[in-house]
């Protein structure tokens, strides 16, 4: 055992990644979230944050390298030898060997092009350690084209330009930031632990390093009361950052988050799909002078066609949002439930007679009406959290 590997329990995998990292290798640098106080997020509630020892992370990389070599070797083996090699690999990967094996196998089969660093805020690590880990990854896997991580604006805002540049030069190529809202009032109410100014400062710092930047916007986060402000102030922040990607993440309020209590106390009034579409429309209309790509790459988003590059595709995105708002109440209900049940994948499916009939049968079976459709949609959306 190498120095520093004491207490190593095997390859670790955290609970979450962005949808765009579905084919990435997941490498856990930290456990859980160092802030963990956002009112809308229940993912890490009750979980203690910790930094994984650098030696354990490097050991994970060694195991991944060993796993890749085994997988390469199996292509030249007969079936019996292949099964034996793969069984040994699962055992080598440790206590979570089965999951780790499938993680490495998925990565290998998808070309080993991308790596995602977990959990919620890898950049809170010591910069020297993070640089060493990135260099070790690149030396072992020179074919990798992208290394990505989540990070908090508050953390980035406190870092120096030199620190970020070192991390970029070591091979970090993209960061995902949960902006959620650009409104100071909304950010305060949801206990985000960051201000609009810090969001802007962090975003601009990242852009200066040439690291790609994804910023996440959460429609509905301010409820009915702050819906307009949420859209306008977020657009104001994004216009000053000009991130590479603006990713839409529709709010879902689960039963285990403090935001649910704020709804019950009347701090916020819930927004339904129509109101959130109106909010996204207001945001898109007010994004000006930037070249970001808008992405609607999550199952929670009602209209996946709200995607495109700015400014060229702005009118197309506006038209898609307006399309829904112009539907009759009945057609809106069919489309909403079609999307939330997974029967419909996009706008064109509303014209598919077979899918329409399936949704209408679902509405009849569940006795869904204009009076209870919002509650039904809420319950359906919770399945994806």
JSON list of C-alpha atoms in Angstrom, two decimals, residues 14-215:
[
{"chain": "A", "resi": 14, "resn": "UNK", "atom": "CA", "xyz": [-21.18, 10.13, -5.87]},
{"chain": "A", "resi": 15, "resn": "UNK", "atom": "CA", "xyz": [-24.94, 10.51, -6.36]},
{"chain": "A", "resi": 16, "resn": "UNK", "atom": "CA", "xyz": [-25.24, 13.01, -9.20]},
{"chain": "A", "resi": 17, "resn": "UNK", "atom": "CA", "xyz": [-23.91, 14.31, -12.50]},
{"chain": "A", "resi": 18, "resn": "UNK", "atom": "CA", "xyz": [-25.24, 16.66, -15.21]},
{"chain": "A", "resi": 19, "resn": "UNK", "atom": "CA", "xyz": [-27.22, 14.97, -18.01]},
{"chain": "A", "resi": 20, "resn": "UNK", "atom": "CA", "xyz": [-24.52, 16.09, -20.45]},
{"chain": "A", "resi": 21, "resn": "UNK", "atom": "CA", "xyz": [-22.03, 13.86, -18.59]},
{"chain": "A", "resi": 22, "resn": "UNK", "atom": "CA", "xyz": [-23.94, 10.60, -19.14]},
{"chain": "A", "resi": 23, "resn": "UNK", "atom": "CA", "xyz": [-20.96, 9.01, -20.91]},
{"chain": "A", "resi": 24, "resn": "UNK", "atom": "CA", "xyz": [-18.31, 10.46, -18.61]},
{"chain": "A", "resi": 25, "resn": "UNK", "atom": "CA", "xyz": [-16.22, 8.62, -16.06]},
{"chain": "A", "resi": 26, "resn": "UNK", "atom": "CA", "xyz": [-17.36, 9.73, -12.59]},
{"chain": "A", "resi": 27, "resn": "UNK", "atom": "CA", "xyz": [-14.44, 10.41, -10.25]},
{"chain": "A", "resi": 28, "resn": "UNK", "atom": "CA", "xyz": [-15.28, 11.45, -6.69]},
{"chain": "A", "resi": 29, "resn": "UNK", "atom": "CA", "xyz": [-13.01, 14.15, -5.25]},
{"chain": "A", "resi": 30, "resn": "UNK", "atom": "CA", "xyz": [-15.28, 15.38, -2.45]},
{"chain": "A", "resi": 31, "resn": "UNK", "atom": "CA", "xyz": [-18.24, 13.90, -0.63]},
{"chain": "A", "resi": 32, "resn": "UNK", "atom": "CA", "xyz": [-21.54, 15.82, -0.59]},
{"chain": "A", "resi": 33, "resn": "UNK", "atom": "CA", "xyz": [-21.86, 19.63, -0.51]},
{"chain": "A", "resi": 34, "resn": "UNK", "atom": "CA", "xyz": [-19.83, 22.09, 1.61]},
{"chain": "A", "resi": 35, "resn": "UNK", "atom": "CA", "xyz": [-22.73, 24.57, 1.71]},
{"chain": "A", "resi": 36, "resn": "UNK", "atom": "CA", "xyz": [-25.75, 22.23, 1.83]},
{"chain": "A", "resi": 37, "resn": "UNK", "atom": "CA", "xyz": [-28.16, 24.96, 2.96]},
{"chain": "A", "resi": 38, "resn": "UNK", "atom": "CA", "xyz": [-30.12, 25.73, -0.22]},
{"chain": "A", "resi": 39, "resn": "UNK", "atom": "CA", "xyz": [-33.83, 25.52, 0.57]},
{"chain": "A", "resi": 40, "resn": "UNK", "atom": "CA", "xyz": [-34.79, 23.83, -2.71]},
{"chain": "A", "resi": 41, "resn": "UNK", "atom": "CA", "xyz": [-32.23, 21.01, -2.64]},
{"chain": "A", "resi": 42, "resn": "UNK", "atom": "CA", "xyz": [-32.59, 17.84, -0.60]},
{"chain": "A", "resi": 43, "resn": "UNK", "atom": "CA", "xyz": [-29.85, 15.79, -2.26]},
{"chain": "A", "resi": 44, "resn": "UNK", "atom": "CA", "xyz": [-27.24, 16.11, 0.49]},
{"chain": "A", "resi": 45, "resn": "UNK", "atom": "CA", "xyz": [-29.45, 16.91, 3.49]},
{"chain": "A", "resi": 46, "resn": "UNK", "atom": "CA", "xyz": [-28.25, 15.01, 6.54]},
{"chain": "A", "resi": 47, "resn": "UNK", "atom": "CA", "xyz": [-24.93, 14.19, 4.85]},
{"chain": "A", "resi": 48, "resn": "UNK", "atom": "CA", "xyz": [-21.60, 15.52, 6.12]},
{"chain": "A", "resi": 49, "resn": "UNK", "atom": "CA", "xyz": [-19.21, 17.16, 3.68]},
{"chain": "A", "resi": 50, "resn": "UNK", "atom": "CA", "xyz": [-15.66, 15.86, 3.47]},
{"chain": "A", "resi": 51, "resn": "UNK", "atom": "CA", "xyz": [-12.64, 16.06, 1.22]},
{"chain": "A", "resi": 52, "resn": "UNK", "atom": "CA", "xyz": [-11.43, 12.70, 0.04]},
{"chain": "A", "resi": 53, "resn": "UNK", "atom": "CA", "xyz": [-7.72, 12.17, 0.71]},
{"chain": "A", "resi": 54, "resn": "UNK", "atom": "CA", "xyz": [-5.66, 12.88, -2.39]},
{"chain": "A", "resi": 55, "resn": "UNK", "atom": "CA", "xyz": [-4.01, 9.46, -2.12]},
{"chain": "A", "resi": 56, "resn": "UNK", "atom": "CA", "xyz": [-7.43, 7.78, -2.26]},
{"chain": "A", "resi": 57, "resn": "UNK", "atom": "CA", "xyz": [-8.36, 9.69, -5.40]},
{"chain": "A", "resi": 58, "resn": "UNK", "atom": "CA", "xyz": [-5.07, 8.77, -7.06]},
{"chain": "A", "resi": 59, "resn": "UNK", "atom": "CA", "xyz": [-5.73, 5.16, -6.06]},
{"chain": "A", "resi": 60, "resn": "UNK", "atom": "CA", "xyz": [-9.12, 5.37, -7.78]},
{"chain": "A", "resi": 61, "resn": "UNK", "atom": "CA", "xyz": [-7.36, 6.55, -10.93]},
{"chain": "A", "resi": 62, "resn": "UNK", "atom": "CA", "xyz": [-4.92, 3.64, -10.71]},
{"chain": "A", "resi": 63, "resn": "UNK", "atom": "CA", "xyz": [-7.85, 1.22, -10.44]},
{"chain": "A", "resi": 64, "resn": "UNK", "atom": "CA", "xyz": [-9.56, 2.83, -13.41]},
{"chain": "A", "resi": 65, "resn": "UNK", "atom": "CA", "xyz": [-6.36, 2.49, -15.41]},
{"chain": "A", "resi": 66, "resn": "UNK", "atom": "CA", "xyz": [-6.09, -1.15, -14.38]},
{"chain": "A", "resi": 67, "resn": "UNK", "atom": "CA", "xyz": [-9.73, -1.70, -15.31]},
{"chain": "A", "resi": 68, "resn": "UNK", "atom": "CA", "xyz": [-9.25, -0.16, -18.72]},
{"chain": "A", "resi": 69, "resn": "UNK", "atom": "CA", "xyz": [-6.23, -2.38, -19.39]},
{"chain": "A", "resi": 70, "resn": "UNK", "atom": "CA", "xyz": [-8.25, -5.44, -18.39]},
{"chain": "A", "resi": 71, "resn": "UNK", "atom": "CA", "xyz": [-11.09, -4.44, -20.70]},
{"chain": "A", "resi": 72, "resn": "UNK", "atom": "CA", "xyz": [-8.62, -3.99, -23.54]},
{"chain": "A", "resi": 73, "resn": "UNK", "atom": "CA", "xyz": [-7.19, -7.42, -22.81]},
{"chain": "A", "resi": 74, "resn": "UNK", "atom": "CA", "xyz": [-10.59, -9.13, -22.84]},
{"chain": "A", "resi": 75, "resn": "UNK", "atom": "CA", "xyz": [-11.06, -8.32, -26.50]},
{"chain": "A", "resi": 76, "resn": "UNK", "atom": "CA", "xyz": [-8.33, -10.85, -27.30]},
{"chain": "A", "resi": 77, "resn": "UNK", "atom": "CA", "xyz": [-9.48, -13.57, -24.90]},
{"chain": "A", "resi": 78, "resn": "UNK", "atom": "CA", "xyz": [-11.85, -16.51, -25.20]},
{"chain": "A", "resi": 79, "resn": "UNK", "atom": "CA", "xyz": [-15.13, -16.38, -23.29]},
{"chain": "A", "resi": 80, "resn": "UNK", "atom": "CA", "xyz": [-13.86, -18.27, -20.23]},
{"chain": "A", "resi": 81, "resn": "UNK", "atom": "CA", "xyz": [-10.76, -16.12, -19.83]},
{"chain": "A", "resi": 82, "resn": "UNK", "atom": "CA", "xyz": [-12.79, -12.97, -20.38]},
{"chain": "A", "resi": 83, "resn": "UNK", "atom": "CA", "xyz": [-15.24, -13.86, -17.60]},
{"chain": "A", "resi": 84, "resn": "UNK", "atom": "CA", "xyz": [-12.36, -14.59, -15.23]},
{"chain": "A", "resi": 85, "resn": "UNK", "atom": "CA", "xyz": [-10.64, -11.30, -16.01]},
{"chain": "A", "resi": 86, "resn": "UNK", "atom": "CA", "xyz": [-13.83, -9.31, -15.52]},
{"chain": "A", "resi": 87, "resn": "UNK", "atom": "CA", "xyz": [-14.63, -11.08, -12.25]},
{"chain": "A", "resi": 88, "resn": "UNK", "atom": "CA", "xyz": [-11.15, -10.21, -10.96]},
{"chain": "A", "resi": 89, "resn": "UNK", "atom": "CA", "xyz": [-11.66, -6.62, -12.05]},
{"chain": "A", "resi": 90, "resn": "UNK", "atom": "CA", "xyz": [-14.90, -6.28, -10.08]},
{"chain": "A", "resi": 91, "resn": "UNK", "atom": "CA", "xyz": [-13.14, -7.62, -6.99]},
{"chain": "A", "resi": 92, "resn": "UNK", "atom": "CA", "xyz": [-10.19, -5.27, -7.48]},
{"chain": "A", "resi": 93, "resn": "UNK", "atom": "CA", "xyz": [-12.45, -2.23, -7.65]},
{"chain": "A", "resi": 94, "resn": "UNK", "atom": "CA", "xyz": [-13.38, -2.69, -3.99]},
{"chain": "A", "resi": 95, "resn": "UNK", "atom": "CA", "xyz": [-16.51, -2.67, -1.84]},
{"chain": "A", "resi": 96, "resn": "UNK", "atom": "CA", "xyz": [-18.55, -0.90, -4.51]},
{"chain": "A", "resi": 97, "resn": "UNK", "atom": "CA", "xyz": [-16.95, -3.02, -7.18]},
{"chain": "A", "resi": 98, "resn": "UNK", "atom": "CA", "xyz": [-20.07, -3.91, -9.14]},
{"chain": "A", "resi": 99, "resn": "UNK", "atom": "CA", "xyz": [-21.13, -0.29, -9.62]},
{"chain": "A", "resi": 100, "resn": "UNK", "atom": "CA", "xyz": [-17.56, 0.81, -10.26]},
{"chain": "A", "resi": 101, "resn": "UNK", "atom": "CA", "xyz": [-17.13, -1.96, -12.82]},
{"chain": "A", "resi": 102, "resn": "UNK", "atom": "CA", "xyz": [-20.18, -0.79, -14.77]},
{"chain": "A", "resi": 103, "resn": "UNK", "atom": "CA", "xyz": [-18.93, 2.80, -14.49]},
{"chain": "A", "resi": 104, "resn": "UNK", "atom": "CA", "xyz": [-15.57, 1.94, -16.00]},
{"chain": "A", "resi": 105, "resn": "UNK", "atom": "CA", "xyz": [-17.19, -0.35, -18.60]},
{"chain": "A", "resi": 106, "resn": "UNK", "atom": "CA", "xyz": [-19.61, 2.40, -19.70]},
{"chain": "A", "resi": 107, "resn": "UNK", "atom": "CA", "xyz": [-16.75, 4.86, -20.00]},
{"chain": "A", "resi": 108, "resn": "UNK", "atom": "CA", "xyz": [-14.59, 2.42, -21.94]},
{"chain": "A", "resi": 109, "resn": "UNK", "atom": "CA", "xyz": [-17.39, 1.55, -24.34]},
{"chain": "A", "resi": 110, "resn": "UNK", "atom": "CA", "xyz": [-18.08, 5.25, -25.00]},
{"chain": "A", "resi": 111, "resn": "UNK", "atom": "CA", "xyz": [-14.51, 6.02, -26.03]},
{"chain": "A", "resi": 112, "resn": "UNK", "atom": "CA", "xyz": [-13.07, 7.40, -22.77]},
{"chain": "A", "resi": 113, "resn": "UNK", "atom": "CA", "xyz": [-13.46, 11.00, -23.94]},
{"chain": "A", "resi": 114, "resn": "UNK", "atom": "CA", "xyz": [-14.86, 12.79, -20.88]},
{"chain": "A", "resi": 115, "resn": "UNK", "atom": "CA", "xyz": [-14.47, 12.76, -17.08]},
{"chain": "A", "resi": 116, "resn": "UNK", "atom": "CA", "xyz": [-16.74, 14.36, -14.48]},
{"chain": "A", "resi": 117, "resn": "UNK", "atom": "CA", "xyz": [-15.34, 15.26, -11.04]},
{"chain": "A", "resi": 118, "resn": "UNK", "atom": "CA", "xyz": [-17.78, 14.80, -8.16]},
{"chain": "A", "resi": 119, "resn": "UNK", "atom": "CA", "xyz": [-19.51, 15.88, -5.85]},
{"chain": "A", "resi": 120, "resn": "UNK", "atom": "CA", "xyz": [-21.03, 19.36, -5.54]},
{"chain": "A", "resi": 121, "resn": "UNK", "atom": "CA", "xyz": [-17.97, 21.63, -5.49]},
{"chain": "A", "resi": 122, "resn": "UNK", "atom": "CA", "xyz": [-14.61, 20.13, -6.45]},
{"chain": "A", "resi": 123, "resn": "UNK", "atom": "CA", "xyz": [-12.90, 23.52, -6.59]},
{"chain": "A", "resi": 124, "resn": "UNK", "atom": "CA", "xyz": [-13.06, 23.85, -2.82]},
{"chain": "A", "resi": 125, "resn": "UNK", "atom": "CA", "xyz": [-10.07, 21.47, -2.76]},
{"chain": "A", "resi": 126, "resn": "UNK", "atom": "CA", "xyz": [-6.54, 22.67, -2.23]},
{"chain": "A", "resi": 127, "resn": "UNK", "atom": "CA", "xyz": [-5.41, 24.01, -5.60]},
{"chain": "A", "resi": 128, "resn": "UNK", "atom": "CA", "xyz": [-2.11, 22.11, -5.53]},
{"chain": "A", "resi": 129, "resn": "UNK", "atom": "CA", "xyz": [-3.96, 18.84, -4.90]},
{"chain": "A", "resi": 130, "resn": "UNK", "atom": "CA", "xyz": [-6.50, 19.49, -7.64]},
{"chain": "A", "resi": 131, "resn": "UNK", "atom": "CA", "xyz": [-3.77, 20.34, -10.13]},
{"chain": "A", "resi": 132, "resn": "UNK", "atom": "CA", "xyz": [-1.89, 17.15, -9.24]},
{"chain": "A", "resi": 133, "resn": "UNK", "atom": "CA", "xyz": [-5.05, 15.07, -9.72]},
{"chain": "A", "resi": 134, "resn": "UNK", "atom": "CA", "xyz": [-5.79, 16.67, -13.08]},
{"chain": "A", "resi": 135, "resn": "UNK", "atom": "CA", "xyz": [-2.22, 16.12, -14.24]},
{"chain": "A", "resi": 136, "resn": "UNK", "atom": "CA", "xyz": [-2.39, 12.49, -13.11]},
{"chain": "A", "resi": 137, "resn": "UNK", "atom": "CA", "xyz": [-5.61, 11.96, -15.02]},
{"chain": "A", "resi": 138, "resn": "UNK", "atom": "CA", "xyz": [-4.16, 13.42, -18.20]},
{"chain": "A", "resi": 139, "resn": "UNK", "atom": "CA", "xyz": [-0.94, 11.43, -17.91]},
{"chain": "A", "resi": 140, "resn": "UNK", "atom": "CA", "xyz": [-2.90, 8.18, -17.52]},
{"chain": "A", "resi": 141, "resn": "UNK", "atom": "CA", "xyz": [-5.60, 8.97, -20.07]},
{"chain": "A", "resi": 142, "resn": "UNK", "atom": "CA", "xyz": [-4.13, 11.30, -22.72]},
{"chain": "A", "resi": 143, "resn": "UNK", "atom": "CA", "xyz": [-7.10, 10.55, -25.00]},
{"chain": "A", "resi": 144, "resn": "UNK", "atom": "CA", "xyz": [-9.50, 12.44, -22.70]},
{"chain": "A", "resi": 145, "resn": "UNK", "atom": "CA", "xyz": [-10.96, 15.53, -24.36]},
{"chain": "A", "resi": 146, "resn": "UNK", "atom": "CA", "xyz": [-12.96, 17.08, -21.52]},
{"chain": "A", "resi": 147, "resn": "UNK", "atom": "CA", "xyz": [-12.75, 17.16, -17.72]},
{"chain": "A", "resi": 148, "resn": "UNK", "atom": "CA", "xyz": [-15.69, 18.78, -15.99]},
{"chain": "A", "resi": 149, "resn": "UNK", "atom": "CA", "xyz": [-16.93, 19.61, -12.49]},
{"chain": "A", "resi": 150, "resn": "UNK", "atom": "CA", "xyz": [-19.61, 21.33, -10.47]},
{"chain": "A", "resi": 151, "resn": "UNK", "atom": "CA", "xyz": [-18.55, 24.43, -8.53]},
{"chain": "A", "resi": 152, "resn": "UNK", "atom": "CA", "xyz": [-20.12, 27.22, -6.45]},
{"chain": "A", "resi": 153, "resn": "UNK", "atom": "CA", "xyz": [-19.95, 30.86, -7.47]},
{"chain": "A", "resi": 154, "resn": "UNK", "atom": "CA", "xyz": [-19.04, 31.79, -3.89]},
{"chain": "A", "resi": 155, "resn": "UNK", "atom": "CA", "xyz": [-15.95, 29.56, -4.05]},
{"chain": "A", "resi": 156, "resn": "UNK", "atom": "CA", "xyz": [-14.87, 30.83, -7.48]},
{"chain": "A", "resi": 157, "resn": "UNK", "atom": "CA", "xyz": [-15.36, 34.47, -6.49]},
{"chain": "A", "resi": 158, "resn": "UNK", "atom": "CA", "xyz": [-12.83, 34.04, -3.66]},
{"chain": "A", "resi": 159, "resn": "UNK", "atom": "CA", "xyz": [-10.19, 32.40, -5.86]},
{"chain": "A", "resi": 160, "resn": "UNK", "atom": "CA", "xyz": [-7.45, 34.31, -7.60]},
{"chain": "A", "resi": 161, "resn": "UNK", "atom": "CA", "xyz": [-7.14, 34.50, -11.37]},
{"chain": "A", "resi": 162, "resn": "UNK", "atom": "CA", "xyz": [-3.78, 32.73, -11.07]},
{"chain": "A", "resi": 163, "resn": "UNK", "atom": "CA", "xyz": [-5.32, 29.78, -9.18]},
{"chain": "A", "resi": 164, "resn": "UNK", "atom": "CA", "xyz": [-8.05, 29.36, -11.78]},
{"chain": "A", "resi": 165, "resn": "UNK", "atom": "CA", "xyz": [-5.53, 29.62, -14.59]},
{"chain": "A", "resi": 166, "resn": "UNK", "atom": "CA", "xyz": [-3.40, 26.86, -13.03]},
{"chain": "A", "resi": 167, "resn": "UNK", "atom": "CA", "xyz": [-6.46, 24.62, -12.84]},
{"chain": "A", "resi": 168, "resn": "UNK", "atom": "CA", "xyz": [-7.34, 25.37, -16.46]},
{"chain": "A", "resi": 169, "resn": "UNK", "atom": "CA", "xyz": [-3.80, 24.66, -17.65]},
{"chain": "A", "resi": 170, "resn": "UNK", "atom": "CA", "xyz": [-3.82, 21.36, -15.72]},
{"chain": "A", "resi": 171, "resn": "UNK", "atom": "CA", "xyz": [-6.77, 20.23, -17.83]},
{"chain": "A", "resi": 172, "resn": "UNK", "atom": "CA", "xyz": [-10.11, 21.29, -16.32]},
{"chain": "A", "resi": 173, "resn": "UNK", "atom": "CA", "xyz": [-12.14, 22.26, -19.37]},
{"chain": "A", "resi": 174, "resn": "UNK", "atom": "CA", "xyz": [-15.71, 22.95, -18.17]},
{"chain": "A", "resi": 175, "resn": "UNK", "atom": "CA", "xyz": [-17.49, 24.06, -15.00]},
{"chain": "A", "resi": 176, "resn": "UNK", "atom": "CA", "xyz": [-21.17, 23.74, -14.13]},
{"chain": "A", "resi": 177, "resn": "UNK", "atom": "CA", "xyz": [-22.42, 26.51, -11.82]},
{"chain": "A", "resi": 178, "resn": "UNK", "atom": "CA", "xyz": [-25.82, 26.47, -10.12]},
{"chain": "A", "resi": 179, "resn": "UNK", "atom": "CA", "xyz": [-26.71, 30.10, -10.65]},
{"chain": "A", "resi": 180, "resn": "UNK", "atom": "CA", "xyz": [-30.41, 29.18, -10.19]},
{"chain": "A", "resi": 181, "resn": "UNK", "atom": "CA", "xyz": [-31.40, 32.87, -9.99]},
{"chain": "A", "resi": 182, "resn": "UNK", "atom": "CA", "xyz": [-29.81, 36.26, -10.52]},
{"chain": "A", "resi": 183, "resn": "UNK", "atom": "CA", "xyz": [-32.18, 37.99, -8.12]},
{"chain": "A", "resi": 184, "resn": "UNK", "atom": "CA", "xyz": [-30.64, 38.90, -4.77]},
{"chain": "A", "resi": 185, "resn": "UNK", "atom": "CA", "xyz": [-34.06, 38.68, -3.16]},
{"chain": "A", "resi": 186, "resn": "UNK", "atom": "CA", "xyz": [-34.71, 35.18, -4.47]},
{"chain": "A", "resi": 187, "resn": "UNK", "atom": "CA", "xyz": [-31.16, 34.07, -3.66]},
{"chain": "A", "resi": 188, "resn": "UNK", "atom": "CA", "xyz": [-31.65, 35.28, -0.09]},
{"chain": "A", "resi": 189, "resn": "UNK", "atom": "CA", "xyz": [-35.06, 33.63, 0.30]},
{"chain": "A", "resi": 190, "resn": "UNK", "atom": "CA", "xyz": [-33.74, 30.25, -0.90]},
{"chain": "A", "resi": 191, "resn": "UNK", "atom": "CA", "xyz": [-30.59, 30.59, 1.23]},
{"chain": "A", "resi": 192, "resn": "UNK", "atom": "CA", "xyz": [-28.29, 30.13, -1.75]},
{"chain": "A", "resi": 193, "resn": "UNK", "atom": "CA", "xyz": [-25.36, 31.68, 0.08]},
{"chain": "A", "resi": 194, "resn": "UNK", "atom": "CA", "xyz": [-24.31, 33.87, -2.83]},
{"chain": "A", "resi": 195, "resn": "UNK", "atom": "CA", "xyz": [-25.24, 37.23, -4.35]},
{"chain": "A", "resi": 196, "resn": "UNK", "atom": "CA", "xyz": [-25.82, 38.37, -7.91]},
{"chain": "A", "resi": 197, "resn": "UNK", "atom": "CA", "xyz": [-22.52, 40.25, -7.77]},
{"chain": "A", "resi": 198, "resn": "UNK", "atom": "CA", "xyz": [-20.66, 37.09, -6.73]},
{"chain": "A", "resi": 199, "resn": "UNK", "atom": "CA", "xyz": [-22.36, 35.12, -9.50]},
{"chain": "A", "resi": 200, "resn": "UNK", "atom": "CA", "xyz": [-21.20, 37.70, -12.03]},
{"chain": "A", "resi": 201, "resn": "UNK", "atom": "CA", "xyz": [-17.67, 37.91, -10.61]},
{"chain": "A", "resi": 202, "resn": "UNK", "atom": "CA", "xyz": [-17.27, 34.14, -10.60]},
{"chain": "A", "resi": 203, "resn": "UNK", "atom": "CA", "xyz": [-18.67, 33.74, -14.10]},
{"chain": "A", "resi": 204, "resn": "UNK", "atom": "CA", "xyz": [-16.43, 36.42, -15.54]},
{"chain": "A", "resi": 205, "resn": "UNK", "atom": "CA", "xyz": [-13.37, 34.90, -13.83]},
{"chain": "A", "resi": 206, "resn": "UNK", "atom": "CA", "xyz": [-14.11, 31.51, -15.34]},
{"chain": "A", "resi": 207, "resn": "UNK", "atom": "CA", "xyz": [-14.60, 32.96, -18.80]},
{"chain": "A", "resi": 208, "resn": "UNK", "atom": "CA", "xyz": [-11.22, 34.72, -18.58]},
{"chain": "A", "resi": 209, "resn": "UNK", "atom": "CA", "xyz": [-9.49, 31.33, -18.13]},
{"chain": "A", "resi": 210, "resn": "UNK", "atom": "CA", "xyz": [-11.10, 29.88, -21.26]},
{"chain": "A", "resi": 211, "resn": "UNK", "atom": "CA", "xyz": [-12.74, 27.14, -19.15]},
{"chain": "A", "resi": 212, "resn": "UNK", "atom": "CA", "xyz": [-16.19, 26.48, -20.63]},
{"chain": "A", "resi": 213, "resn": "UNK", "atom": "CA", "xyz": [-18.99, 27.64, -18.35]},
{"chain": "A", "resi": 214, "resn": "UNK", "atom": "CA", "xyz": [-22.50, 26.23, -17.89]},
{"chain": "A", "resi": 215, "resn": "UNK", "atom": "CA", "xyz": [-24.88, 28.34, -15.79]}
]
